Amino acid sequence: DAGRAGNGNLVGYSSTKGGVMGFTKALAQEVGPAGIRVNSVSPGSVRAPMRDQVLKDIEDRLGEEGVEEREAKRMAQVPLRRIAEPDDIARPVLFFASELARHVTGQVLSVNGGFRMY
């Protein structure tokens, strides 16, 4: 959800994610009359190589205890109390691609375990 909330440590990343959100909405308006749906998923923290690198960078600055403390605080703020797995992101994408979402367009779905609610 860096595009909605921003992240001072990842300014470029947050900016591009905000761009994806605007692109989703604008393109949905442009191609909707042709019956084309445009939606996007805005994930929170996902167990993936990029997250591993971020944690390594934090560990380099704060040590292993700093990472553990940061992760414990973060999980306390996530109502579902876990980091997303790649499959947690794939499932909403499959929904958007299916006929179940045939009347859904221009939407940005946050998939973050409830960490941020918009």
PDB file of C-alpha atoms in Angstrom:
ATOM      1  CA  ASP A   1       0.000   0.000   0.000  1.00  0.00           C
ATOM      2  CA  ALA A   2       2.978   2.314  -0.479  1.00  0.00           C
ATOM      3  CA  GLY A   3       1.053   4.181  -3.188  1.00  0.00           C
ATOM      4  CA  ARG A   4      -1.669   5.232  -0.750  1.00  0.00           C
ATOM      5  CA  ALA A   5       0.287   5.773   2.447  1.00  0.00           C
ATOM      6  CA  GLY A   6       3.766   6.544   1.140  1.00  0.00           C
ATOM      7  CA  ASN A   7       7.013   5.350   2.651  1.00  0.00           C
ATOM      8  CA  GLY A   8       9.714   7.863   3.491  1.00  0.00           C
ATOM      9  CA  ASN A   9      12.403   5.226   3.070  1.00  0.00           C
ATOM     10  CA  LEU A  10      11.161   4.222  -0.389  1.00  0.00           C
ATOM     11  CA  VAL A  11      10.132   7.479  -2.073  1.00  0.00           C
ATOM     12  CA  GLY A  12      10.608   6.306  -5.664  1.00  0.00           C
ATOM     13  CA  TYR A  13       8.835   3.024  -4.985  1.00  0.00           C
ATOM     14  CA  SER A  14       5.899   4.777  -3.297  1.00  0.00           C
ATOM     15  CA  SER A  15       5.629   7.255  -6.167  1.00  0.00           C
ATOM     16  CA  THR A  16       5.441   4.548  -8.813  1.00  0.00           C
ATOM     17  CA  LYS A  17       2.795   2.660  -6.837  1.00  0.00           C
ATOM     18  CA  GLY A  18       0.731   5.845  -6.610  1.00  0.00           C
ATOM     19  CA  GLY A  19       1.095   6.121 -10.374  1.00  0.00           C
ATOM     20  CA  VAL A  20      -0.287   2.606 -10.810  1.00  0.00           C
ATOM     21  CA  MET A  21      -3.343   3.614  -8.809  1.00  0.00           C
ATOM     22  CA  GLY A  22      -4.003   6.663 -10.983  1.00  0.00           C
ATOM     23  CA  PHE A  23      -3.312   4.666 -14.143  1.00  0.00           C
ATOM     24  CA  THR A  24      -5.821   2.005 -13.047  1.00  0.00           C
ATOM     25  CA  LYS A  25      -8.607   4.527 -12.568  1.00  0.00           C
ATOM     26  CA  ALA A  26      -7.891   6.584 -15.691  1.00  0.00           C
ATOM     27  CA  LEU A  27      -7.523   3.563 -17.967  1.00  0.00           C
ATOM     28  CA  ALA A  28     -10.718   2.016 -16.565  1.00  0.00           C
ATOM     29  CA  GLN A  29     -12.600   5.147 -17.631  1.00  0.00           C
ATOM     30  CA  GLU A  30     -10.962   5.177 -21.049  1.00  0.00           C
ATOM     31  CA  VAL A  31     -11.500   1.541 -22.031  1.00  0.00           C
ATOM     32  CA  GLY A  32     -14.647   0.757 -20.033  1.00  0.00           C
ATOM     33  CA  PRO A  33     -16.959   1.655 -22.937  1.00  0.00           C
ATOM     34  CA  ALA A  34     -15.290  -1.161 -24.901  1.00  0.00           C
ATOM     35  CA  GLY A  35     -16.164  -3.617 -22.117  1.00  0.00           C
ATOM     36  CA  ILE A  36     -12.608  -3.815 -20.801  1.00  0.00           C
ATOM     37  CA  ARG A  37     -12.160  -3.914 -17.037  1.00  0.00           C
ATOM     38  CA  VAL A  38      -9.071  -2.486 -15.318  1.00  0.00           C
ATOM     39  CA  ASN A  39      -8.324  -3.160 -11.652  1.00  0.00           C
ATOM     40  CA  SER A  40      -5.211  -3.492  -9.529  1.00  0.00           C
ATOM     41  CA  VAL A  41      -4.050  -5.029  -6.281  1.00  0.00           C
ATOM     42  CA  SER A  42      -2.106  -2.982  -3.755  1.00  0.00           C
ATOM     43  CA  PRO A  43      -0.287  -5.433  -1.502  1.00  0.00           C
ATOM     44  CA  GLY A  44       1.119  -4.774   1.914  1.00  0.00           C
ATOM     45  CA  SER A  45       4.163  -6.661   3.111  1.00  0.00           C
ATOM     46  CA  VAL A  46       4.656  -9.931   1.205  1.00  0.00           C
ATOM     47  CA  ARG A  47       7.090 -12.734   1.966  1.00  0.00           C
ATOM     48  CA  ALA A  48       9.261 -12.281  -1.133  1.00  0.00           C
ATOM     49  CA  PRO A  49      12.855 -11.444  -2.154  1.00  0.00           C
ATOM     50  CA  MET A  50      12.260  -7.661  -2.040  1.00  0.00           C
ATOM     51  CA  ARG A  51      11.075  -7.904   1.570  1.00  0.00           C
ATOM     52  CA  ASP A  52      14.070 -10.080   2.429  1.00  0.00           C
ATOM     53  CA  GLN A  53      16.377  -7.360   1.085  1.00  0.00           C
ATOM     54  CA  VAL A  54      14.595  -4.650   3.075  1.00  0.00           C
ATOM     55  CA  LEU A  55      14.955  -6.737   6.249  1.00  0.00           C
ATOM     56  CA  LYS A  56      18.645  -7.314   5.499  1.00  0.00           C
ATOM     57  CA  ASP A  57      19.173  -3.564   5.093  1.00  0.00           C
ATOM     58  CA  ILE A  58      17.444  -2.951   8.430  1.00  0.00           C
ATOM     59  CA  GLU A  59      19.541  -5.662  10.071  1.00  0.00           C
ATOM     60  CA  ASP A  60      22.702  -4.020   8.719  1.00  0.00           C
ATOM     61  CA  ARG A  61      21.633  -0.763  10.412  1.00  0.00           C
ATOM     62  CA  LEU A  62      20.017  -2.026  13.612  1.00  0.00           C
ATOM     63  CA  GLY A  63      21.280  -5.559  14.130  1.00  0.00           C
ATOM     64  CA  GLU A  64      19.229  -8.733  14.317  1.00  0.00           C
ATOM     65  CA  GLU A  65      17.423  -7.625  17.483  1.00  0.00           C
ATOM     66  CA  GLY A  66      16.312  -4.443  15.717  1.00  0.00           C
ATOM     67  CA  VAL A  67      14.713  -6.462  12.932  1.00  0.00           C
ATOM     68  CA  GLU A  68      12.938  -8.781  15.371  1.00  0.00           C
ATOM     69  CA  GLU A  69      11.641  -5.826  17.398  1.00  0.00           C
ATOM     70  CA  ARG A  70      10.464  -4.014  14.258  1.00  0.00           C
ATOM     71  CA  GLU A  71       8.696  -7.120  12.947  1.00  0.00           C
ATOM     72  CA  ALA A  72       6.983  -7.766  16.298  1.00  0.00           C
ATOM     73  CA  LYS A  73       5.678  -4.173  16.372  1.00  0.00           C
ATOM     74  CA  ARG A  74       4.536  -4.457  12.760  1.00  0.00           C
ATOM     75  CA  MET A  75       2.651  -7.718  13.362  1.00  0.00           C
ATOM     76  CA  ALA A  76       0.905  -6.168  16.359  1.00  0.00           C
ATOM     77  CA  GLN A  77      -0.567  -3.605  13.918  1.00  0.00           C
ATOM     78  CA  VAL A  78      -1.811  -6.214  11.413  1.00  0.00           C
ATOM     79  CA  PRO A  79      -5.228  -7.548  12.467  1.00  0.00           C
ATOM     80  CA  LEU A  80      -4.621 -10.883  10.696  1.00  0.00           C
ATOM     81  CA  ARG A  81      -1.225 -11.130  12.483  1.00  0.00           C
ATOM     82  CA  ARG A  82       0.833 -12.419   9.568  1.00  0.00           C
ATOM     83  CA  ILE A  83       2.796 -11.378   6.503  1.00  0.00           C
ATOM     84  CA  ALA A  84       1.138 -12.133   3.169  1.00  0.00           C
ATOM     85  CA  GLU A  85       2.329 -15.033   1.089  1.00  0.00           C
ATOM     86  CA  PRO A  86       2.489 -14.633  -2.717  1.00  0.00           C
ATOM     87  CA  ASP A  87      -0.666 -16.771  -2.988  1.00  0.00           C
ATOM     88  CA  ASP A  88      -2.543 -14.199  -0.882  1.00  0.00           C
ATOM     89  CA  ILE A  89      -1.910 -11.676  -3.658  1.00  0.00           C
ATOM     90  CA  ALA A  90      -2.628 -14.083  -6.518  1.00  0.00           C
ATOM     91  CA  ARG A  91      -6.131 -14.926  -5.305  1.00  0.00           C
ATOM     92  CA  PRO A  92      -7.592 -11.407  -5.645  1.00  0.00           C
ATOM     93  CA  VAL A  93      -5.929 -11.132  -9.062  1.00  0.00           C
ATOM     94  CA  LEU A  94      -7.735 -14.324 -10.097  1.00  0.00           C
ATOM     95  CA  PHE A  95     -10.984 -12.804  -8.836  1.00  0.00           C
ATOM     96  CA  PHE A  96     -10.464  -9.658 -10.903  1.00  0.00           C
ATOM     97  CA  ALA A  97      -9.703 -11.778 -13.975  1.00  0.00           C
ATOM     98  CA  SER A  98     -12.809 -13.922 -13.501  1.00  0.00           C
ATOM     99  CA  GLU A  99     -16.431 -13.425 -14.463  1.00  0.00           C
ATOM    100  CA  LEU A 100     -17.170 -12.982 -10.752  1.00  0.00           C
ATOM    101  CA  ALA A 101     -15.787  -9.452 -11.170  1.00  0.00           C
ATOM    102  CA  ARG A 102     -17.581  -8.745 -14.453  1.00  0.00           C
ATOM    103  CA  HIS A 103     -19.011  -5.468 -13.147  1.00  0.00           C
ATOM    104  CA  VAL A 104     -15.915  -4.317 -11.253  1.00  0.00           C
ATOM    105  CA  THR A 105     -13.560  -1.780 -12.800  1.00  0.00           C
ATOM    106  CA  GLY A 106     -11.321   1.072 -11.694  1.00  0.00           C
ATOM    107  CA  GLN A 107     -10.716  -0.515  -8.299  1.00  0.00           C
ATOM    108  CA  VAL A 108      -7.515  -0.718  -6.285  1.00  0.00           C
ATOM    109  CA  LEU A 109      -7.808  -3.511  -3.725  1.00  0.00           C
ATOM    110  CA  SER A 110      -5.601  -3.343  -0.642  1.00  0.00           C
ATOM    111  CA  VAL A 111      -4.368  -6.799   0.344  1.00  0.00           C
ATOM    112  CA  ASN A 112      -2.514  -6.160   3.582  1.00  0.00           C
ATOM    113  CA  GLY A 113      -4.108  -8.210   6.352  1.00  0.00           C
ATOM    114  CA  GLY A 114      -5.892  -5.081   7.583  1.00  0.00           C
ATOM    115  CA  PHE A 115      -2.659  -3.164   8.293  1.00  0.00           C
ATOM    116  CA  ARG A 116      -4.108  -0.128   6.543  1.00  0.00           C
ATOM    117  CA  MET A 117      -7.846   0.250   5.961  1.00  0.00           C
ATOM    118  CA  TYR A 118      -9.032   2.746   3.361  1.00  0.00           C
TER     119      TYR A 118
END
